[in-house]
PDB file of C-alpha atoms in Angstrom:
ATOM      1  CA  UNK A  16      17.976   9.100  12.066  1.00 82.00           C
ATOM      2  CA  UNK A  17      14.361   9.576  11.059  1.00 92.00           C
ATOM      3  CA  UNK A  18      12.315  12.420  12.519  1.00 93.00           C
ATOM      4  CA  UNK A  19       9.579  11.568  15.000  1.00 93.00           C
ATOM      5  CA  UNK A  20       7.097  14.239  14.016  1.00 94.00           C
ATOM      6  CA  UNK A  21       6.262  16.863  11.431  1.00 96.00           C
ATOM      7  CA  UNK A  22       3.533  18.728  13.294  1.00 95.00           C
ATOM      8  CA  UNK A  23       4.578  18.071  16.928  1.00 92.00           C
ATOM      9  CA  UNK A  24       1.001  16.980  17.639  1.00 95.00           C
ATOM     10  CA  UNK A  25       0.472  13.830  19.731  1.00 93.00           C
ATOM     11  CA  UNK A  26      -1.820  12.056  17.303  1.00 97.00           C
ATOM     12  CA  UNK A  27       0.075  12.532  14.070  1.00 98.00           C
ATOM     13  CA  UNK A  28      -0.539   9.766  11.548  1.00 98.00           C
ATOM     14  CA  UNK A  29       1.872   8.557   8.904  1.00 97.00           C
ATOM     15  CA  UNK A  30       0.620   6.695   5.855  1.00 97.00           C
ATOM     16  CA  UNK A  31       2.102   4.991   2.798  1.00 97.00           C
ATOM     17  CA  UNK A  32       1.300   2.339   0.194  1.00 97.00           C
ATOM     18  CA  UNK A  33       2.970  -0.618  -1.497  1.00 97.00           C
ATOM     19  CA  UNK A  34       2.396  -2.396  -4.789  1.00 97.00           C
ATOM     20  CA  UNK A  35       1.480   0.498  -7.027  1.00 96.00           C
ATOM     21  CA  UNK A  36       3.694  -0.704  -9.875  1.00 95.00           C
ATOM     22  CA  UNK A  37       2.626  -4.353  -9.792  1.00 97.00           C
ATOM     23  CA  UNK A  38       0.839  -6.209 -12.570  1.00 98.00           C
ATOM     24  CA  UNK A  39      -1.188  -8.367 -10.181  1.00 98.00           C
ATOM     25  CA  UNK A  40      -2.690  -8.251  -6.725  1.00 98.00           C
ATOM     26  CA  UNK A  41      -3.823  -5.321  -4.609  1.00 98.00           C
ATOM     27  CA  UNK A  42      -2.287  -2.000  -3.824  1.00 98.00           C
ATOM     28  CA  UNK A  43      -1.922  -2.022  -0.037  1.00 98.00           C
ATOM     29  CA  UNK A  44      -1.753   0.921   2.339  1.00 98.00           C
ATOM     30  CA  UNK A  45      -1.095   1.357   6.023  1.00 98.00           C
ATOM     31  CA  UNK A  46      -1.680   4.235   8.404  1.00 98.00           C
ATOM     32  CA  UNK A  47      -0.224   4.450  11.888  1.00 98.00           C
ATOM     33  CA  UNK A  48       0.021   6.685  14.928  1.00 98.00           C
ATOM     34  CA  UNK A  49       3.138   5.732  16.867  1.00 97.00           C
ATOM     35  CA  UNK A  50       3.807   6.168  20.561  1.00 94.00           C
ATOM     36  CA  UNK A  51       5.882   9.322  21.039  1.00 91.00           C
ATOM     37  CA  UNK A  52       8.576   7.341  22.864  1.00 92.00           C
ATOM     38  CA  UNK A  53       9.127   4.916  19.993  1.00 92.00           C
ATOM     39  CA  UNK A  54      12.382   4.857  18.105  1.00 90.00           C
ATOM     40  CA  UNK A  55      14.222   2.211  16.138  1.00 88.00           C
ATOM     41  CA  UNK A  56      17.563   2.508  14.397  1.00 88.00           C
ATOM     42  CA  UNK A  57      16.701  -0.117  11.774  1.00 89.00           C
ATOM     43  CA  UNK A  58      13.419   1.422  10.673  1.00 88.00           C
ATOM     44  CA  UNK A  59      13.579   3.070   7.268  1.00 88.00           C
ATOM     45  CA  UNK A  60      11.809   3.173   3.923  1.00 85.00           C
ATOM     46  CA  UNK A  61      10.705  -0.440   3.387  1.00 90.00           C
ATOM     47  CA  UNK A  62      12.382  -0.497  -0.048  1.00 89.00           C
ATOM     48  CA  UNK A  63      15.728   0.008   1.698  1.00 89.00           C
ATOM     49  CA  UNK A  64      15.246  -2.972   4.030  1.00 92.00           C
ATOM     50  CA  UNK A  65      15.645  -6.697   3.493  1.00 93.00           C
ATOM     51  CA  UNK A  66      12.622  -8.958   3.705  1.00 93.00           C
ATOM     52  CA  UNK A  67      13.975 -10.431   6.954  1.00 95.00           C
ATOM     53  CA  UNK A  68      14.342  -7.020   8.597  1.00 95.00           C
ATOM     54  CA  UNK A  69      10.850  -5.971   7.458  1.00 96.00           C
ATOM     55  CA  UNK A  70       9.349  -9.125   8.960  1.00 96.00           C
ATOM     56  CA  UNK A  71      11.239  -8.578  12.226  1.00 95.00           C
ATOM     57  CA  UNK A  72      10.127  -4.951  12.390  1.00 95.00           C
ATOM     58  CA  UNK A  73       6.446  -5.671  11.778  1.00 96.00           C
ATOM     59  CA  UNK A  74       5.533  -6.883  15.323  1.00 97.00           C
ATOM     60  CA  UNK A  75       7.758  -4.210  16.887  1.00 96.00           C
ATOM     61  CA  UNK A  76       5.938  -1.490  14.952  1.00 96.00           C
ATOM     62  CA  UNK A  77       2.522  -2.905  15.814  1.00 97.00           C
ATOM     63  CA  UNK A  78       3.397  -3.184  19.516  1.00 96.00           C
ATOM     64  CA  UNK A  79       4.467   0.468  19.559  1.00 96.00           C
ATOM     65  CA  UNK A  80       1.426   1.840  17.753  1.00 97.00           C
ATOM     66  CA  UNK A  81      -1.326   3.799  19.439  1.00 97.00           C
ATOM     67  CA  UNK A  82      -3.416   2.611  16.514  1.00 98.00           C
ATOM     68  CA  UNK A  83      -2.778   1.319  13.007  1.00 98.00           C
ATOM     69  CA  UNK A  84      -4.761   0.017  10.034  1.00 98.00           C
ATOM     70  CA  UNK A  85      -4.040  -1.772   6.770  1.00 98.00           C
ATOM     71  CA  UNK A  86      -6.180  -1.779   3.608  1.00 98.00           C
ATOM     72  CA  UNK A  87      -6.029  -3.745   0.369  1.00 98.00           C
ATOM     73  CA  UNK A  88      -7.572  -2.235  -2.771  1.00 98.00           C
ATOM     74  CA  UNK A  89      -7.994  -5.165  -5.130  1.00 98.00           C
ATOM     75  CA  UNK A  90      -7.310  -5.360  -8.840  1.00 97.00           C
ATOM     76  CA  UNK A  91     -10.950  -5.017  -9.943  1.00 96.00           C
ATOM     77  CA  UNK A  92     -11.251  -1.690  -8.161  1.00 97.00           C
ATOM     78  CA  UNK A  93      -7.843  -0.582  -9.439  1.00 97.00           C
ATOM     79  CA  UNK A  94      -9.027  -1.270 -12.987  1.00 97.00           C
ATOM     80  CA  UNK A  95     -12.148   0.808 -12.389  1.00 96.00           C
ATOM     81  CA  UNK A  96     -10.731   3.936 -10.708  1.00 95.00           C
ATOM     82  CA  UNK A  97      -7.046   3.707 -11.845  1.00 95.00           C
ATOM     83  CA  UNK A  98      -3.981   2.954  -9.750  1.00 96.00           C
ATOM     84  CA  UNK A  99      -3.275   6.515  -8.564  1.00 95.00           C
ATOM     85  CA  UNK A 100      -6.786   6.949  -7.224  1.00 95.00           C
ATOM     86  CA  UNK A 101      -6.717   3.445  -5.760  1.00 96.00           C
ATOM     87  CA  UNK A 102      -3.447   4.170  -3.943  1.00 96.00           C
ATOM     88  CA  UNK A 103      -4.865   7.326  -2.369  1.00 96.00           C
ATOM     89  CA  UNK A 104      -8.158   5.631  -1.536  1.00 96.00           C
ATOM     90  CA  UNK A 105      -6.313   2.813   0.226  1.00 97.00           C
ATOM     91  CA  UNK A 106      -4.617   5.353   2.497  1.00 97.00           C
ATOM     92  CA  UNK A 107      -7.891   7.198   3.048  1.00 97.00           C
ATOM     93  CA  UNK A 108      -9.599   3.979   4.098  1.00 97.00           C
ATOM     94  CA  UNK A 109      -6.776   3.263   6.541  1.00 98.00           C
ATOM     95  CA  UNK A 110      -7.210   6.647   8.198  1.00 97.00           C
ATOM     96  CA  UNK A 111     -10.934   6.001   8.618  1.00 97.00           C
ATOM     97  CA  UNK A 112     -10.196   2.624  10.249  1.00 98.00           C
ATOM     98  CA  UNK A 113      -7.935   4.098  12.943  1.00 98.00           C
ATOM     99  CA  UNK A 114      -9.319   3.885  16.482  1.00 97.00           C
ATOM    100  CA  UNK A 115      -8.170   7.450  17.127  1.00 96.00           C
ATOM    101  CA  UNK A 116      -8.910  10.226  14.639  1.00 96.00           C
ATOM    102  CA  UNK A 117      -5.545  11.816  13.755  1.00 97.00           C
ATOM    103  CA  UNK A 118      -4.854  15.458  14.528  1.00 97.00           C
ATOM    104  CA  UNK A 119      -2.523  15.603  11.535  1.00 98.00           C
ATOM    105  CA  UNK A 120      -1.567  13.308   8.651  1.00 98.00           C
ATOM    106  CA  UNK A 121       1.740  13.046   6.832  1.00 97.00           C
ATOM    107  CA  UNK A 122       1.664  11.057   3.612  1.00 97.00           C
ATOM    108  CA  UNK A 123       4.464   9.812   1.413  1.00 94.00           C
ATOM    109  CA  UNK A 124       4.456  11.356  -2.052  1.00 91.00           C
ATOM    110  CA  UNK A 125       3.298  14.595  -3.622  1.00 91.00           C
ATOM    111  CA  UNK A 126      -0.503  14.375  -3.405  1.00 90.00           C
ATOM    112  CA  UNK A 127      -2.718  15.479  -0.495  1.00 89.00           C
ATOM    113  CA  UNK A 128      -4.515  12.558   1.110  1.00 91.00           C
ATOM    114  CA  UNK A 129      -7.913  14.281   1.085  1.00 86.00           C
ATOM    115  CA  UNK A 130      -8.084  14.733  -2.683  1.00 81.00           C
ATOM    116  CA  UNK A 131     -10.413  12.800  -5.009  1.00 84.00           C
ATOM    117  CA  UNK A 132     -12.976  11.941  -2.327  1.00 87.00           C
ATOM    118  CA  UNK A 133     -16.350  10.444  -3.182  1.00 82.00           C
ATOM    119  CA  UNK A 134     -15.337   8.697  -6.393  1.00 85.00           C
ATOM    120  CA  UNK A 135     -18.189   7.158  -8.355  1.00 84.00           C
ATOM    121  CA  UNK A 136     -17.524   3.449  -8.574  1.00 88.00           C
ATOM    122  CA  UNK A 137     -19.274   0.086  -8.538  1.00 88.00           C
ATOM    123  CA  UNK A 138     -16.637  -1.846  -6.584  1.00 88.00           C
ATOM    124  CA  UNK A 139     -15.035  -1.322  -3.203  1.00 90.00           C
ATOM    125  CA  UNK A 140     -15.974   0.887  -0.303  1.00 91.00           C
ATOM    126  CA  UNK A 141     -18.105   3.956  -0.931  1.00 93.00           C
ATOM    127  CA  UNK A 142     -17.379   6.756   1.524  1.00 94.00           C
ATOM    128  CA  UNK A 143     -20.293   8.304   3.355  1.00 94.00           C
ATOM    129  CA  UNK A 144     -20.722  12.068   3.592  1.00 95.00           C
ATOM    130  CA  UNK A 145     -19.614  11.845   7.224  1.00 96.00           C
ATOM    131  CA  UNK A 146     -16.450   9.942   6.297  1.00 95.00           C
ATOM    132  CA  UNK A 147     -15.630  12.449   3.574  1.00 95.00           C
ATOM    133  CA  UNK A 148     -16.091  15.278   6.072  1.00 96.00           C
ATOM    134  CA  UNK A 149     -13.707  13.567   8.508  1.00 96.00           C
ATOM    135  CA  UNK A 150     -11.018  13.188   5.862  1.00 96.00           C
ATOM    136  CA  UNK A 151     -11.455  16.795   4.725  1.00 95.00           C
ATOM    137  CA  UNK A 152     -11.192  18.069   8.294  1.00 96.00           C
ATOM    138  CA  UNK A 153      -7.762  16.616   9.075  1.00 97.00           C
ATOM    139  CA  UNK A 154      -4.763  18.821   8.177  1.00 97.00           C
ATOM    140  CA  UNK A 155      -2.244  16.932   6.101  1.00 96.00           C
ATOM    141  CA  UNK A 156       1.054  17.324   4.316  1.00 96.00           C
ATOM    142  CA  UNK A 157       2.465  15.234   1.492  1.00 96.00           C
ATOM    143  CA  UNK A 158       6.211  14.672   1.754  1.00 96.00           C
ATOM    144  CA  UNK A 159       8.294  13.462  -1.182  1.00 96.00           C
ATOM    145  CA  UNK A 160      10.375  10.471  -0.031  1.00 93.00           C
ATOM    146  CA  UNK A 161       8.725  10.854   3.356  1.00 92.00           C
ATOM    147  CA  UNK A 162       9.259   7.158   4.082  1.00 91.00           C
ATOM    148  CA  UNK A 163      12.954   7.930   4.427  1.00 92.00           C
ATOM    149  CA  UNK A 164      12.403  11.035   6.573  1.00 94.00           C
ATOM    150  CA  UNK A 165       9.730  10.323   9.208  1.00 95.00           C
ATOM    151  CA  UNK A 166       9.288   7.344  11.525  1.00 96.00           C
ATOM    152  CA  UNK A 167       5.538   7.047  11.122  1.00 96.00           C
ATOM    153  CA  UNK A 168       5.647   7.025   7.311  1.00 96.00           C
ATOM    154  CA  UNK A 169       8.498   4.507   7.368  1.00 95.00           C
ATOM    155  CA  UNK A 170       6.502   2.348   9.782  1.00 96.00           C
ATOM    156  CA  UNK A 171       3.475   2.563   7.497  1.00 97.00           C
ATOM    157  CA  UNK A 172       5.611   1.595   4.510  1.00 96.00           C
ATOM    158  CA  UNK A 173       6.882  -1.512   6.328  1.00 97.00           C
ATOM    159  CA  UNK A 174       3.380  -2.573   7.342  1.00 98.00           C
ATOM    160  CA  UNK A 175       1.993  -1.997   3.856  1.00 98.00           C
ATOM    161  CA  UNK A 176       4.816  -3.979   2.282  1.00 97.00           C
ATOM    162  CA  UNK A 177       4.722  -6.906   4.717  1.00 98.00           C
ATOM    163  CA  UNK A 178       0.937  -7.286   4.651  1.00 98.00           C
ATOM    164  CA  UNK A 179       0.909  -7.119   0.869  1.00 98.00           C
ATOM    165  CA  UNK A 180       3.734  -9.656   0.599  1.00 97.00           C
ATOM    166  CA  UNK A 181       1.777 -12.015   2.859  1.00 98.00           C
ATOM    167  CA  UNK A 182      -1.250 -11.671   0.583  1.00 98.00           C
ATOM    168  CA  UNK A 183       0.821 -12.370  -2.536  1.00 98.00           C
ATOM    169  CA  UNK A 184       2.388 -15.421  -0.869  1.00 98.00           C
ATOM    170  CA  UNK A 185      -1.130 -16.704  -0.173  1.00 98.00           C
ATOM    171  CA  UNK A 186      -2.443 -16.326  -3.725  1.00 98.00           C
ATOM    172  CA  UNK A 187       0.828 -17.772  -5.049  1.00 98.00           C
ATOM    173  CA  UNK A 188      -0.460 -21.121  -3.791  1.00 97.00           C
ATOM    174  CA  UNK A 189      -3.471 -20.771  -6.108  1.00 97.00           C
ATOM    175  CA  UNK A 190      -1.439 -19.721  -9.171  1.00 98.00           C
ATOM    176  CA  UNK A 191       2.161 -20.915  -8.586  1.00 98.00           C
ATOM    177  CA  UNK A 192       3.080 -20.573 -12.267  1.00 98.00           C
ATOM    178  CA  UNK A 193       3.532 -16.786 -11.854  1.00 98.00           C
ATOM    179  CA  UNK A 194       5.926 -17.248  -8.894  1.00 98.00           C
ATOM    180  CA  UNK A 195       4.355 -14.401  -6.893  1.00 98.00           C
ATOM    181  CA  UNK A 196       6.080 -15.768  -3.803  1.00 97.00           C
ATOM    182  CA  UNK A 197       9.269 -14.370  -5.307  1.00 96.00           C
ATOM    183  CA  UNK A 198       8.241 -11.446  -7.533  1.00 97.00           C
ATOM    184  CA  UNK A 199       5.154 -10.314  -5.496  1.00 97.00           C
ATOM    185  CA  UNK A 200       3.381  -9.367  -8.725  1.00 97.00           C
ATOM    186  CA  UNK A 201       5.976  -6.901 -10.004  1.00 97.00           C
ATOM    187  CA  UNK A 202       6.754  -6.853 -13.755  1.00 96.00           C
ATOM    188  CA  UNK A 203       9.825  -9.068 -13.695  1.00 96.00           C
ATOM    189  CA  UNK A 204      10.936 -10.913 -16.816  1.00 95.00           C
ATOM    190  CA  UNK A 205       9.880 -14.211 -15.235  1.00 95.00           C
ATOM    191  CA  UNK A 206       6.410 -12.880 -14.379  1.00 97.00           C
ATOM    192  CA  UNK A 207       5.831 -11.533 -17.871  1.00 96.00           C
ATOM    193  CA  UNK A 208       7.038 -14.762 -19.480  1.00 95.00           C
ATOM    194  CA  UNK A 209       4.499 -16.635 -17.336  1.00 96.00           C
ATOM    195  CA  UNK A 210       1.723 -14.255 -18.443  1.00 96.00           C
ATOM    196  CA  UNK A 211       2.741 -14.852 -22.057  1.00 95.00           C
ATOM    197  CA  UNK A 212       2.643 -18.627 -21.556  1.00 95.00           C
ATOM    198  CA  UNK A 213      -0.434 -19.017 -19.340  1.00 96.00           C
ATOM    199  CA  UNK A 214      -2.332 -15.775 -19.916  1.00 95.00           C
ATOM    200  CA  UNK A 215      -3.571 -13.469 -17.134  1.00 96.00           C
ATOM    201  CA  UNK A 216      -5.623 -14.710 -14.190  1.00 97.00           C
ATOM    202  CA  UNK A 217      -8.315 -13.195 -11.974  1.00 97.00           C
ATOM    203  CA  UNK A 218      -5.734 -11.336  -9.878  1.00 98.00           C
ATOM    204  CA  UNK A 219      -4.075  -9.472 -12.757  1.00 98.00           C
ATOM    205  CA  UNK A 220      -4.739  -5.779 -13.363  1.00 97.00           C
ATOM    206  CA  UNK A 221      -6.256  -5.763 -16.808  1.00 96.00           C
ATOM    207  CA  UNK A 222      -5.887  -1.971 -17.137  1.00 95.00           C
ATOM    208  CA  UNK A 223      -2.098  -2.407 -16.995  1.00 95.00           C
ATOM    209  CA  UNK A 224       0.183  -3.302 -19.898  1.00 92.00           C
ATOM    210  CA  UNK A 225       0.850  -6.859 -18.861  1.00 94.00           C
ATOM    211  CA  UNK A 226       3.324  -7.506 -21.664  1.00 91.00           C
ATOM    212  CA  UNK A 227       5.771  -5.291 -23.569  1.00 81.00           C
ATOM    213  CA  UNK A 228       4.615  -4.027 -26.956  1.00 63.00           C
ATOM    214  CA  UNK A 229       6.636  -6.597 -28.855  1.00 48.00           C
ATOM    215  CA  UNK A 230       4.717  -9.439 -27.190  1.00 53.00           C
ATOM    216  CA  UNK A 231       0.998 -10.102 -27.278  1.00 53.00           C
ATOM    217  CA  UNK A 232      -1.542 -12.277 -25.535  1.00 53.00           C
ATOM    218  CA  UNK A 233      -3.612 -14.750 -27.494  1.00 51.00           C
ATOM    219  CA  UNK A 234      -7.010 -14.029 -25.968  1.00 47.00           C
TER     220      UNK A 234
END
C-alpha cells in the first residue's frame, strides 16, 4: 500500500517524468495534488503497470485530483539544455501550471525540484523572476523510487506516461517506419534498425547516441 503523504500537509504535490531514456519525442512530466480521501489498490509506479491498467487509471486519477498539470519538453529543447535539465524543467513547469500553489512537493529521484532554475536557452519556456521565486519558496523532498512509495508520485508517473504515450501514438502516424506506437521512442532493436535504414527525423534527439558505436548513419 502506497503512502498518502510525506509532509501531512493538505496541498502536497507529487511529480514525476516519463521518457527520459528515449531516442525520440519529448520528456513528459506531471504534477498532481490528490484529494486526501483518494486511494486505489492498483495505483503504483507506472513502469509496474500494464498499458491497459494505466489507461484505466488515468481518468480515475484526474477525477480525484485537486489540481494536476502535464508538460512536454520537446526534443529541440532537450538537445539544447540536456535531458537531465529538461526532465527537471518539465516538472518545474507542471508545478507552475497547478491551480493551487503546493505547500510541499515530493519528487521522484534524487534531485531537488528547485535546482537549475533560470537556464539560459533559446527554446522553450523562460521562467520569470516571479516564477523562479515561487519554485524556490516551496519546500520539497526528492525520494528515490518515490513512484513506488507515495500515491501522488505514482499518480504523476501514470499521467506522465499515458500523456506521453498518446503523443508518441500521434506522431507515429507521421513517421510509421519507426513504429513509435509500439516502442514509444525507446532504443529498441527495431527502432534503431529503422534509424539506420531511414535516418533520424525531426522528432529524434540529436544529442543522443541514436545508434550503437558499431553502426553509423550516412548523413
